[in-house]
Amino acid sequence: MNHIVTVQDAVTAFADFVEPTDAELDAIEQEMPVILADVDLLDAHIVTLDRTPTEVDDRRIRRARRRALAARVALGNRAAGAAVPGGAA
């Protein structure tokens, strides 16, 4: 008879090291507007998967796409602004 051995202890032994660092949490917080905008865009697309998109659906998708792009631009501008020393114009 073969015994099945659990590997729970081996997997959870390193649980303390799996937690995100403060720097990683800050990075996630900075990217949260982009993540939420992408979720809205996906929601707009998911609604139209099982039916023909209406004009309202098309508007919702366009609006969500603009928000997602604007969030990415804002994140890029923040990252570029932080990289420029001395507040160069």
CSV table of N, CA and C in Angstrom, one decimal:
chain,number,residue,atom,x,y,z
A,1,MET,N,0.8,-1.2,0.0
A,1,MET,CA,0.0,0.0,0.0
A,1,MET,C,0.9,1.2,0.0
A,2,ASN,N,0.6,2.2,-0.9
A,2,ASN,CA,1.4,3.4,-1.0
A,2,ASN,C,0.7,4.5,-0.2
A,3,HIS,N,1.5,5.1,0.6
A,3,HIS,CA,0.9,6.2,1.4
A,3,HIS,C,1.1,7.5,0.7
A,4,ILE,N,0.1,8.4,0.7
A,4,ILE,CA,0.2,9.7,0.1
A,4,ILE,C,0.7,10.6,1.2
A,5,VAL,N,1.8,11.3,1.0
A,5,VAL,CA,2.4,12.2,2.0
A,5,VAL,C,2.1,13.6,1.6
A,6,THR,N,1.7,14.3,2.6
A,6,THR,CA,1.3,15.7,2.3
A,6,THR,C,2.6,16.6,2.3
A,7,VAL,N,2.6,17.5,1.5
A,7,VAL,CA,3.7,18.5,1.4
A,7,VAL,C,3.3,19.8,1.9
A,8,GLN,N,2.3,19.9,2.7
A,8,GLN,CA,1.8,21.1,3.3
A,8,GLN,C,2.9,21.9,4.1
A,9,ASP,N,3.6,21.1,4.9
A,9,ASP,CA,4.6,21.7,5.7
A,9,ASP,C,5.7,22.3,4.8
A,10,ALA,N,6.1,21.6,3.8
A,10,ALA,CA,7.1,22.1,2.9
A,10,ALA,C,6.7,23.4,2.1
A,11,VAL,N,5.4,23.4,1.8
A,11,VAL,CA,4.9,24.5,1.0
A,11,VAL,C,4.7,25.8,1.9
A,12,THR,N,4.2,25.6,3.1
A,12,THR,CA,3.9,26.7,4.0
A,12,THR,C,5.0,27.1,4.8
A,13,ALA,N,6.1,26.3,4.8
A,13,ALA,CA,7.3,26.7,5.6
A,13,ALA,C,7.9,28.0,5.2
A,14,PHE,N,7.7,28.4,3.9
A,14,PHE,CA,8.3,29.7,3.5
A,14,PHE,C,7.2,30.8,3.3
A,15,ALA,N,6.1,30.6,4.0
A,15,ALA,CA,5.0,31.6,3.8
A,15,ALA,C,5.4,33.0,4.2
A,16,ASP,N,6.3,33.1,5.2
A,16,ASP,CA,6.7,34.5,5.6
A,16,ASP,C,7.5,35.2,4.5
A,17,PHE,N,8.2,34.4,3.7
A,17,PHE,CA,9.0,35.0,2.6
A,17,PHE,C,8.1,35.3,1.4
A,18,VAL,N,6.9,34.8,1.3
A,18,VAL,CA,6.1,35.0,0.1
A,18,VAL,C,5.3,36.3,0.2
A,19,GLU,N,5.2,36.9,1.3
A,19,GLU,CA,4.5,38.2,1.5
A,19,GLU,C,5.2,39.3,0.6
A,20,PRO,N,4.4,40.1,0.0
A,20,PRO,CA,5.0,41.2,-0.7
A,20,PRO,C,5.7,42.2,0.2
A,21,THR,N,6.7,42.8,-0.3
A,21,THR,CA,7.4,43.8,0.5
A,21,THR,C,6.7,45.1,0.4
A,22,ASP,N,7.1,46.1,1.2
A,22,ASP,CA,6.5,47.4,1.2
A,22,ASP,C,6.6,48.1,-0.1
A,23,ALA,N,7.8,47.9,-0.7
A,23,ALA,CA,8.0,48.5,-2.1
A,23,ALA,C,7.1,47.9,-3.1
A,24,GLU,N,6.9,46.6,-3.0
A,24,GLU,CA,5.9,46.0,-4.0
A,24,GLU,C,4.5,46.4,-3.8
A,25,LEU,N,4.1,46.6,-2.5
A,25,LEU,CA,2.8,47.1,-2.2
A,25,LEU,C,2.6,48.5,-2.7
A,26,ASP,N,3.6,49.3,-2.6
A,26,ASP,CA,3.6,50.7,-3.1
A,26,ASP,C,3.5,50.7,-4.6
A,27,ALA,N,4.2,49.8,-5.2
A,27,ALA,CA,4.1,49.8,-6.7
A,27,ALA,C,2.7,49.3,-7.1
A,28,ILE,N,2.1,48.4,-6.4
A,28,ILE,CA,0.7,48.0,-6.7
A,28,ILE,C,-0.2,49.1,-6.5
A,29,GLU,N,0.0,49.9,-5.4
A,29,GLU,CA,-0.9,51.0,-5.2
A,29,GLU,C,-0.8,52.1,-6.2
A,30,GLN,N,0.4,52.3,-6.8
A,30,GLN,CA,0.6,53.2,-7.9
A,30,GLN,C,-0.1,52.8,-9.1
A,31,GLU,N,-0.1,51.5,-9.4
A,31,GLU,CA,-0.7,50.9,-10.6
A,31,GLU,C,-2.2,50.6,-10.5
A,32,MET,N,-2.8,50.8,-9.3
A,32,MET,CA,-4.2,50.5,-9.1
A,32,MET,C,-5.1,51.2,-10.0
A,33,PRO,N,-5.0,52.5,-10.3
A,33,PRO,CA,-5.9,53.1,-11.3
A,33,PRO,C,-5.9,52.4,-12.7
A,34,VAL,N,-4.7,52.0,-13.1
A,34,VAL,CA,-4.6,51.2,-14.4
A,34,VAL,C,-5.3,49.9,-14.3
A,35,ILE,N,-5.1,49.2,-13.2
A,35,ILE,CA,-5.7,47.9,-13.0
A,35,ILE,C,-7.2,48.0,-13.0
A,36,LEU,N,-7.7,49.0,-12.3
A,36,LEU,CA,-9.2,49.2,-12.2
A,36,LEU,C,-9.8,49.6,-13.5
A,37,ALA,N,-9.0,50.4,-14.3
A,37,ALA,CA,-9.5,50.8,-15.6
A,37,ALA,C,-9.5,49.6,-16.6
A,38,ASP,N,-8.5,48.8,-16.5
A,38,ASP,CA,-8.5,47.6,-17.3
A,38,ASP,C,-9.6,46.6,-16.9
A,39,VAL,N,-10.0,46.5,-15.7
A,39,VAL,CA,-11.1,45.7,-15.2
A,39,VAL,C,-12.4,46.2,-15.8
A,40,ASP,N,-12.6,47.6,-15.8
A,40,ASP,CA,-13.8,48.2,-16.4
A,40,ASP,C,-13.8,47.9,-17.9
A,41,LEU,N,-12.7,47.9,-18.6
A,41,LEU,CA,-12.7,47.6,-20.0
A,41,LEU,C,-13.0,46.2,-20.3
A,42,LEU,N,-12.5,45.3,-19.5
A,42,LEU,CA,-12.8,43.9,-19.6
A,42,LEU,C,-14.3,43.6,-19.3
A,43,ASP,N,-14.9,44.3,-18.3
A,43,ASP,CA,-16.3,44.2,-18.0
A,43,ASP,C,-17.1,44.6,-19.2
A,44,ALA,N,-16.7,45.7,-19.9
A,44,ALA,CA,-17.5,46.2,-21.0
A,44,ALA,C,-17.4,45.2,-22.2
A,45,HIS,N,-16.3,44.6,-22.4
A,45,HIS,CA,-16.2,43.6,-23.4
A,45,HIS,C,-16.9,42.3,-23.1
A,46,ILE,N,-16.9,41.9,-21.8
A,46,ILE,CA,-17.6,40.7,-21.4
A,46,ILE,C,-19.1,40.8,-21.6
A,47,VAL,N,-19.6,42.0,-21.4
A,47,VAL,CA,-21.1,42.2,-21.6
A,47,VAL,C,-21.5,41.9,-23.0
A,48,THR,N,-20.6,42.1,-24.0
A,48,THR,CA,-21.0,41.9,-25.4
A,48,THR,C,-20.6,40.6,-25.9
A,49,LEU,N,-20.1,39.7,-25.1
A,49,LEU,CA,-19.7,38.4,-25.6
A,49,LEU,C,-20.8,37.5,-26.2
A,50,ASP,N,-21.9,37.6,-25.6
A,50,ASP,CA,-23.0,36.7,-26.0
A,50,ASP,C,-24.1,37.4,-26.7
A,51,ARG,N,-23.9,38.6,-27.2
A,51,ARG,CA,-24.9,39.3,-28.0
A,51,ARG,C,-24.2,40.3,-28.9
A,52,THR,N,-25.0,40.8,-29.8
A,52,THR,CA,-24.4,41.8,-30.7
A,52,THR,C,-24.4,43.2,-29.9
A,53,PRO,N,-23.2,43.8,-30.0
A,53,PRO,CA,-23.1,45.1,-29.2
A,53,PRO,C,-24.0,46.1,-29.7
A,54,THR,N,-24.7,46.8,-28.8
A,54,THR,CA,-25.5,47.9,-29.2
A,54,THR,C,-24.7,49.2,-29.2
A,55,GLU,N,-25.3,50.3,-29.6
A,55,GLU,CA,-24.6,51.6,-29.6
A,55,GLU,C,-24.2,52.0,-28.2
A,56,VAL,N,-25.0,51.6,-27.2
A,56,VAL,CA,-24.7,51.9,-25.8
A,56,VAL,C,-23.4,51.1,-25.4
A,57,ASP,N,-23.4,49.8,-25.8
A,57,ASP,CA,-22.3,49.0,-25.5
A,57,ASP,C,-21.0,49.5,-26.2
A,58,ASP,N,-21.1,50.0,-27.4
A,58,ASP,CA,-20.0,50.6,-28.1
A,58,ASP,C,-19.4,51.8,-27.4
A,59,ARG,N,-20.4,52.6,-26.9
A,59,ARG,CA,-20.0,53.8,-26.1
A,59,ARG,C,-19.3,53.4,-24.8
A,60,ARG,N,-19.8,52.4,-24.2
A,60,ARG,CA,-19.2,52.0,-22.9
A,60,ARG,C,-17.8,51.5,-23.1
A,61,ILE,N,-17.6,50.7,-24.2
A,61,ILE,CA,-16.3,50.2,-24.5
A,61,ILE,C,-15.3,51.3,-24.9
A,62,ARG,N,-15.8,52.2,-25.7
A,62,ARG,CA,-14.9,53.4,-26.0
A,62,ARG,C,-14.5,54.2,-24.8
A,63,ARG,N,-15.5,54.4,-23.9
A,63,ARG,CA,-15.3,55.2,-22.7
A,63,ARG,C,-14.3,54.5,-21.8
A,64,ALA,N,-14.5,53.2,-21.7
A,64,ALA,CA,-13.6,52.4,-20.8
A,64,ALA,C,-12.2,52.3,-21.4
A,65,ARG,N,-12.1,52.2,-22.8
A,65,ARG,CA,-10.8,52.2,-23.4
A,65,ARG,C,-10.0,53.5,-23.2
A,66,ARG,N,-10.8,54.7,-23.3
A,66,ARG,CA,-10.2,56.0,-23.1
A,66,ARG,C,-9.7,56.1,-21.6
A,67,ARG,N,-10.5,55.6,-20.7
A,67,ARG,CA,-10.1,55.6,-19.3
A,67,ARG,C,-8.8,54.8,-19.0
A,68,ALA,N,-8.8,53.6,-19.6
A,68,ALA,CA,-7.6,52.8,-19.5
A,68,ALA,C,-6.4,53.4,-20.1
A,69,LEU,N,-6.5,54.0,-21.2
A,69,LEU,CA,-5.3,54.7,-21.8
A,69,LEU,C,-4.9,55.9,-21.0
A,70,ALA,N,-5.9,56.7,-20.5
A,70,ALA,CA,-5.6,57.8,-19.7
A,70,ALA,C,-4.9,57.4,-18.4
A,71,ALA,N,-5.3,56.3,-17.8
A,71,ALA,CA,-4.7,55.8,-16.6
A,71,ALA,C,-3.2,55.4,-16.9
A,72,ARG,N,-3.0,54.8,-18.0
A,72,ARG,CA,-1.6,54.4,-18.4
A,72,ARG,C,-0.7,55.6,-18.6
A,73,VAL,N,-1.3,56.6,-19.3
A,73,VAL,CA,-0.5,57.8,-19.6
A,73,VAL,C,-0.2,58.5,-18.3
A,74,ALA,N,-1.1,58.6,-17.3
A,74,ALA,CA,-0.9,59.2,-16.1
A,74,ALA,C,0.2,58.5,-15.3
A,75,LEU,N,0.1,57.1,-15.3
A,75,LEU,CA,1.1,56.3,-14.6
A,75,LEU,C,2.5,56.6,-15.3
A,76,GLY,N,2.6,56.6,-16.6
A,76,GLY,CA,3.8,56.8,-17.3
A,76,GLY,C,4.4,58.2,-17.0
A,77,ASN,N,3.5,59.2,-16.9
A,77,ASN,CA,3.9,60.6,-16.6
A,77,ASN,C,4.5,60.7,-15.2
A,78,ARG,N,3.8,60.0,-14.2
A,78,ARG,CA,4.3,60.0,-12.9
A,78,ARG,C,5.7,59.3,-12.8
A,79,ALA,N,5.8,58.2,-13.5
A,79,ALA,CA,7.1,57.5,-13.5
A,79,ALA,C,8.2,58.3,-14.1
A,80,ALA,N,7.9,59.0,-15.2
A,80,ALA,CA,8.8,59.9,-15.9
A,80,ALA,C,9.2,61.1,-15.1
A,81,GLY,N,8.2,61.6,-14.4
A,81,GLY,CA,8.4,62.8,-13.6
A,81,GLY,C,9.2,62.5,-12.4
A,82,ALA,N,9.1,61.3,-11.8
A,82,ALA,CA,9.9,60.9,-10.7
A,82,ALA,C,11.4,60.6,-11.1
A,83,ALA,N,11.6,60.3,-12.4
A,83,ALA,CA,12.9,60.0,-12.8
A,83,ALA,C,13.7,61.2,-13.2
A,84,VAL,N,13.0,62.3,-13.4
A,84,VAL,CA,13.8,63.6,-13.8
A,84,VAL,C,14.2,64.3,-12.6
A,85,PRO,N,15.4,64.4,-12.3
A,85,PRO,CA,15.9,65.2,-11.1
A,85,PRO,C,15.8,66.7,-11.3
A,86,GLY,N,15.5,67.4,-10.3
A,86,GLY,CA,15.5,68.8,-10.3
A,86,GLY,C,14.2,69.4,-10.9
A,87,GLY,N,13.2,68.7,-11.2
A,87,GLY,CA,12.0,69.2,-11.8
A,87,GLY,C,12.1,69.9,-13.1
A,88,ALA,N,12.9,69.2,-14.0
A,88,ALA,CA,13.1,69.8,-15.3
A,88,ALA,C,11.8,69.9,-16.1
A,89,ALA,N,11.7,71.0,-16.9
A,89,ALA,CA,10.5,71.2,-17.7
A,89,ALA,C,10.5,70.5,-18.9
